[in-house]
Every structure is written in structure tokens, then in C-alpha cells.
mmCIF file of C-alpha atoms in Angstrom:
data_model
loop_
_atom_site.group_PDB
_atom_site.id
_atom_site.type_symbol
_atom_site.label_atom_id
_atom_site.label_comp_id
_atom_site.label_asym_id
_atom_site.label_seq_id
_atom_site.Cartn_x
_atom_site.Cartn_y
_atom_site.Cartn_z
ATOM 1 C CA UNK A 7 71.368 53.306 120.740
ATOM 2 C CA UNK A 8 70.073 49.743 120.715
ATOM 3 C CA UNK A 9 71.688 48.940 117.381
ATOM 4 C CA UNK A 10 75.050 50.343 118.432
ATOM 5 C CA UNK A 11 74.979 48.415 121.700
ATOM 6 C CA UNK A 12 73.968 45.177 119.977
ATOM 7 C CA UNK A 13 76.650 45.478 117.308
ATOM 8 C CA UNK A 14 79.277 46.288 119.945
ATOM 9 C CA UNK A 15 78.200 43.220 121.928
ATOM 10 C CA UNK A 16 78.515 41.061 118.807
ATOM 11 C CA UNK A 17 82.021 42.394 118.203
ATOM 12 C CA UNK A 18 83.239 41.461 121.675
ATOM 13 C CA UNK A 19 81.031 38.422 122.423
ATOM 14 C CA UNK A 20 83.088 35.744 124.194
ATOM 15 C CA UNK A 21 80.137 33.326 124.439
ATOM 16 C CA UNK A 22 77.043 32.363 122.494
ATOM 17 C CA UNK A 23 74.738 33.633 125.266
ATOM 18 C CA UNK A 24 75.946 37.203 124.690
ATOM 19 C CA UNK A 25 75.321 36.769 120.956
ATOM 20 C CA UNK A 26 71.723 35.735 121.682
ATOM 21 C CA UNK A 27 71.263 38.752 123.954
ATOM 22 C CA UNK A 28 72.737 41.069 121.306
ATOM 23 C CA UNK A 29 70.401 39.626 118.681
ATOM 24 C CA UNK A 30 67.424 40.191 121.016
ATOM 25 C CA UNK A 31 68.456 43.824 121.595
ATOM 26 C CA UNK A 32 68.972 44.412 117.870
ATOM 27 C CA UNK A 33 65.617 42.834 116.980
ATOM 28 C CA UNK A 34 63.811 44.944 119.552
ATOM 29 C CA UNK A 35 65.546 48.082 118.298
ATOM 30 C CA UNK A 36 64.571 47.299 114.684
ATOM 31 C CA UNK A 37 60.991 46.659 115.732
ATOM 32 C CA UNK A 38 60.796 50.042 117.450
ATOM 33 C CA UNK A 39 62.779 51.938 114.824
ATOM 34 C CA UNK A 40 60.510 51.766 111.786
ATOM 35 C CA UNK A 41 57.211 52.968 113.296
ATOM 36 C CA UNK A 42 58.899 55.628 115.423
ATOM 37 C CA UNK A 43 60.950 56.897 112.487
ATOM 38 C CA UNK A 44 57.873 57.157 110.249
ATOM 39 C CA UNK A 45 55.869 58.927 112.946
ATOM 40 C CA UNK A 46 58.640 61.426 113.661
ATOM 41 C CA UNK A 47 59.105 62.235 109.970
ATOM 42 C CA UNK A 48 55.373 62.789 109.540
ATOM 43 C CA UNK A 49 55.060 64.879 112.709
ATOM 44 C CA UNK A 50 58.115 67.034 112.050
ATOM 45 C CA UNK A 51 57.684 67.658 108.340
ATOM 46 C CA UNK A 52 54.017 66.965 107.557
ATOM 47 C CA UNK A 53 52.426 64.940 104.783
ATOM 48 C CA UNK A 54 53.460 67.326 102.050
ATOM 49 C CA UNK A 55 57.192 66.743 102.639
ATOM 50 C CA UNK A 56 57.003 63.097 103.719
ATOM 51 C CA UNK A 57 57.927 61.623 100.315
ATOM 52 C CA UNK A 58 60.893 63.945 99.870
ATOM 53 C CA UNK A 59 62.203 63.159 103.347
ATOM 54 C CA UNK A 60 61.746 59.404 102.754
ATOM 55 C CA UNK A 61 63.558 59.605 99.418
ATOM 56 C CA UNK A 62 66.504 61.509 100.849
ATOM 57 C CA UNK A 63 66.698 59.165 103.850
ATOM 58 C CA UNK A 64 66.681 56.157 101.535
ATOM 59 C CA UNK A 65 69.568 57.622 99.555
ATOM 60 C CA UNK A 66 71.640 58.023 102.713
ATOM 61 C CA UNK A 67 70.719 54.547 103.975
ATOM 62 C CA UNK A 68 71.518 52.897 100.646
ATOM 63 C CA UNK A 69 74.912 54.599 100.565
ATOM 64 C CA UNK A 70 75.675 52.895 103.863
ATOM 65 C CA UNK A 71 74.362 49.597 102.511
ATOM 66 C CA UNK A 72 76.866 49.831 99.662
ATOM 67 C CA UNK A 73 79.847 51.114 101.643
ATOM 68 C CA UNK A 74 79.353 48.953 104.764
ATOM 69 C CA UNK A 75 79.786 45.471 103.277
ATOM 70 C CA UNK A 76 82.643 46.675 101.080
ATOM 71 C CA UNK A 77 84.410 48.132 104.120
ATOM 72 C CA UNK A 78 83.736 44.952 106.120
ATOM 73 C CA UNK A 79 85.209 42.807 103.343
ATOM 74 C CA UNK A 80 88.326 44.946 103.103
ATOM 75 C CA UNK A 81 88.766 44.869 106.889
ATOM 76 C CA UNK A 82 88.333 41.097 106.920
ATOM 77 C CA UNK A 83 90.949 40.724 104.188
ATOM 78 C CA UNK A 84 93.352 42.937 106.163
ATOM 79 C CA UNK A 85 92.762 41.569 109.676
ATOM 80 C CA UNK A 86 91.199 38.122 109.246
ATOM 81 C CA UNK A 87 88.297 39.194 111.461
ATOM 82 C CA UNK A 88 85.090 41.186 111.263
ATOM 83 C CA UNK A 89 85.667 42.681 114.729
ATOM 84 C CA UNK A 90 87.034 46.024 113.441
ATOM 85 C CA UNK A 91 84.112 46.339 111.028
ATOM 86 C CA UNK A 92 81.587 45.666 113.781
ATOM 87 C CA UNK A 93 83.239 48.150 116.143
ATOM 88 C CA UNK A 94 83.245 50.874 113.468
ATOM 89 C CA UNK A 95 79.614 50.090 112.624
ATOM 90 C CA UNK A 96 78.694 50.242 116.323
ATOM 91 C CA UNK A 97 80.386 53.640 116.556
ATOM 92 C CA UNK A 98 78.479 54.988 113.540
ATOM 93 C CA UNK A 99 75.165 53.556 114.785
ATOM 94 C CA UNK A 100 75.643 55.090 118.235
ATOM 95 C CA UNK A 101 76.746 58.446 116.818
ATOM 96 C CA UNK A 102 73.719 58.505 114.517
ATOM 97 C CA UNK A 103 71.384 57.710 117.396
ATOM 98 C CA UNK A 104 72.877 60.501 119.513
ATOM 99 C CA UNK A 105 72.645 63.020 116.680
ATOM 100 C CA UNK A 106 69.045 61.990 116.057
ATOM 101 C CA UNK A 107 68.159 62.253 119.750
ATOM 102 C CA UNK A 108 69.597 65.757 120.095
ATOM 103 C CA UNK A 109 68.427 67.108 116.725
ATOM 104 C CA UNK A 110 64.853 67.826 117.786
ATOM 105 C CA UNK A 111 62.152 69.107 115.472
ATOM 106 C CA UNK A 112 62.874 71.758 112.850
ATOM 107 C CA UNK A 113 62.033 75.374 113.613
ATOM 108 C CA UNK A 114 58.322 76.139 113.372
ATOM 109 C CA UNK A 115 58.890 78.331 110.308
ATOM 110 C CA UNK A 116 60.198 75.291 108.422
ATOM 111 C CA UNK A 117 57.168 73.139 109.234
ATOM 112 C CA UNK A 118 53.724 73.323 107.750
ATOM 113 C CA UNK A 119 52.173 72.332 111.079
ATOM 114 C CA UNK A 120 53.216 72.260 114.725
ATOM 115 C CA UNK A 121 50.989 69.543 116.192
ATOM 116 C CA UNK A 122 51.236 68.270 119.732
ATOM 117 C CA UNK A 123 51.404 64.569 118.968
ATOM 118 C CA UNK A 124 52.229 61.361 120.741
ATOM 119 C CA UNK A 125 55.654 61.352 119.072
ATOM 120 C CA UNK A 126 56.418 64.825 120.388
ATOM 121 C CA UNK A 127 55.249 63.813 123.848
ATOM 122 C CA UNK A 128 57.478 60.711 123.810
ATOM 123 C CA UNK A 129 60.471 62.724 122.631
ATOM 124 C CA UNK A 130 59.773 65.490 125.152
ATOM 125 C CA UNK A 131 59.350 68.086 122.407
ATOM 126 C CA UNK A 132 55.616 68.768 122.482
ATOM 127 C CA UNK A 133 54.783 72.024 120.748
ATOM 128 C CA UNK A 134 51.276 73.119 121.617
ATOM 129 C CA UNK A 135 51.393 76.504 119.895
ATOM 130 C CA UNK A 136 48.892 77.128 117.130
ATOM 131 C CA UNK A 137 50.238 76.829 113.596
#
């Protein structure tokens, strides 16, 4: 949710101080995102599937990296502002965060292991059953 909030703040920022605060929130969210995302992927799917999950995730992310700037450019050409682009991006970032938060781990039958890990404890989804 940090990215969505930061991008929304950038879209509506009336003063430079709010921009600085949005940048701080976004930087903190990025710093937390990478290690948590890697840990969750490893915990949920195991080492055997990690590469496949990373590859698929990269494909989805790169699609957004191609479509996003193109969309932003078109919106700027149409409106003379990046505000619409930032608001749409904030909406997608927030929706993605909510979907991720409520998705939870896959069913035990889909996993190779069901460890009780720090990631599970942080997410409130600890599964202490034996594999």
C-alpha cells in the first residue's frame, strides 16, 4: 500500500514538502518490498519452484514497465498533465497490494513444504503442520 499512497500523494501534491514525504514513503516501501517478496515466494513455493515464479513475475512486471510509460505519455499528450497517469498507477498499485495481502499461501497440496517461517508469522499465516 505504500507505493499506492506515495503515488497518490505525488499526484495531488500542492507543495514540495508533500512531495518529499511521498518520496520517503515510496523509498521505504521499495526497501521493504524486495526482501519480503523474495522471502514470501521462497516460503510459499519452495526452492524448486522459485525460478519459475521469479520468471513469471518478471514477465508481468515488465509488461507494466512497457505499458505504464506509454500510457503516461498518451495521457500527458491528451491532458497536458501526468496527474491522471499517477492516479491510475496509484489505483493499480493499491489494488495489487490488496490482492497480494488477501491472497495468502497456496493450498498445502500445491506446496512442496509447509514451513512455519518468519514470513508466515509476519503475515499471520503460520502453518505448523508437518509436510
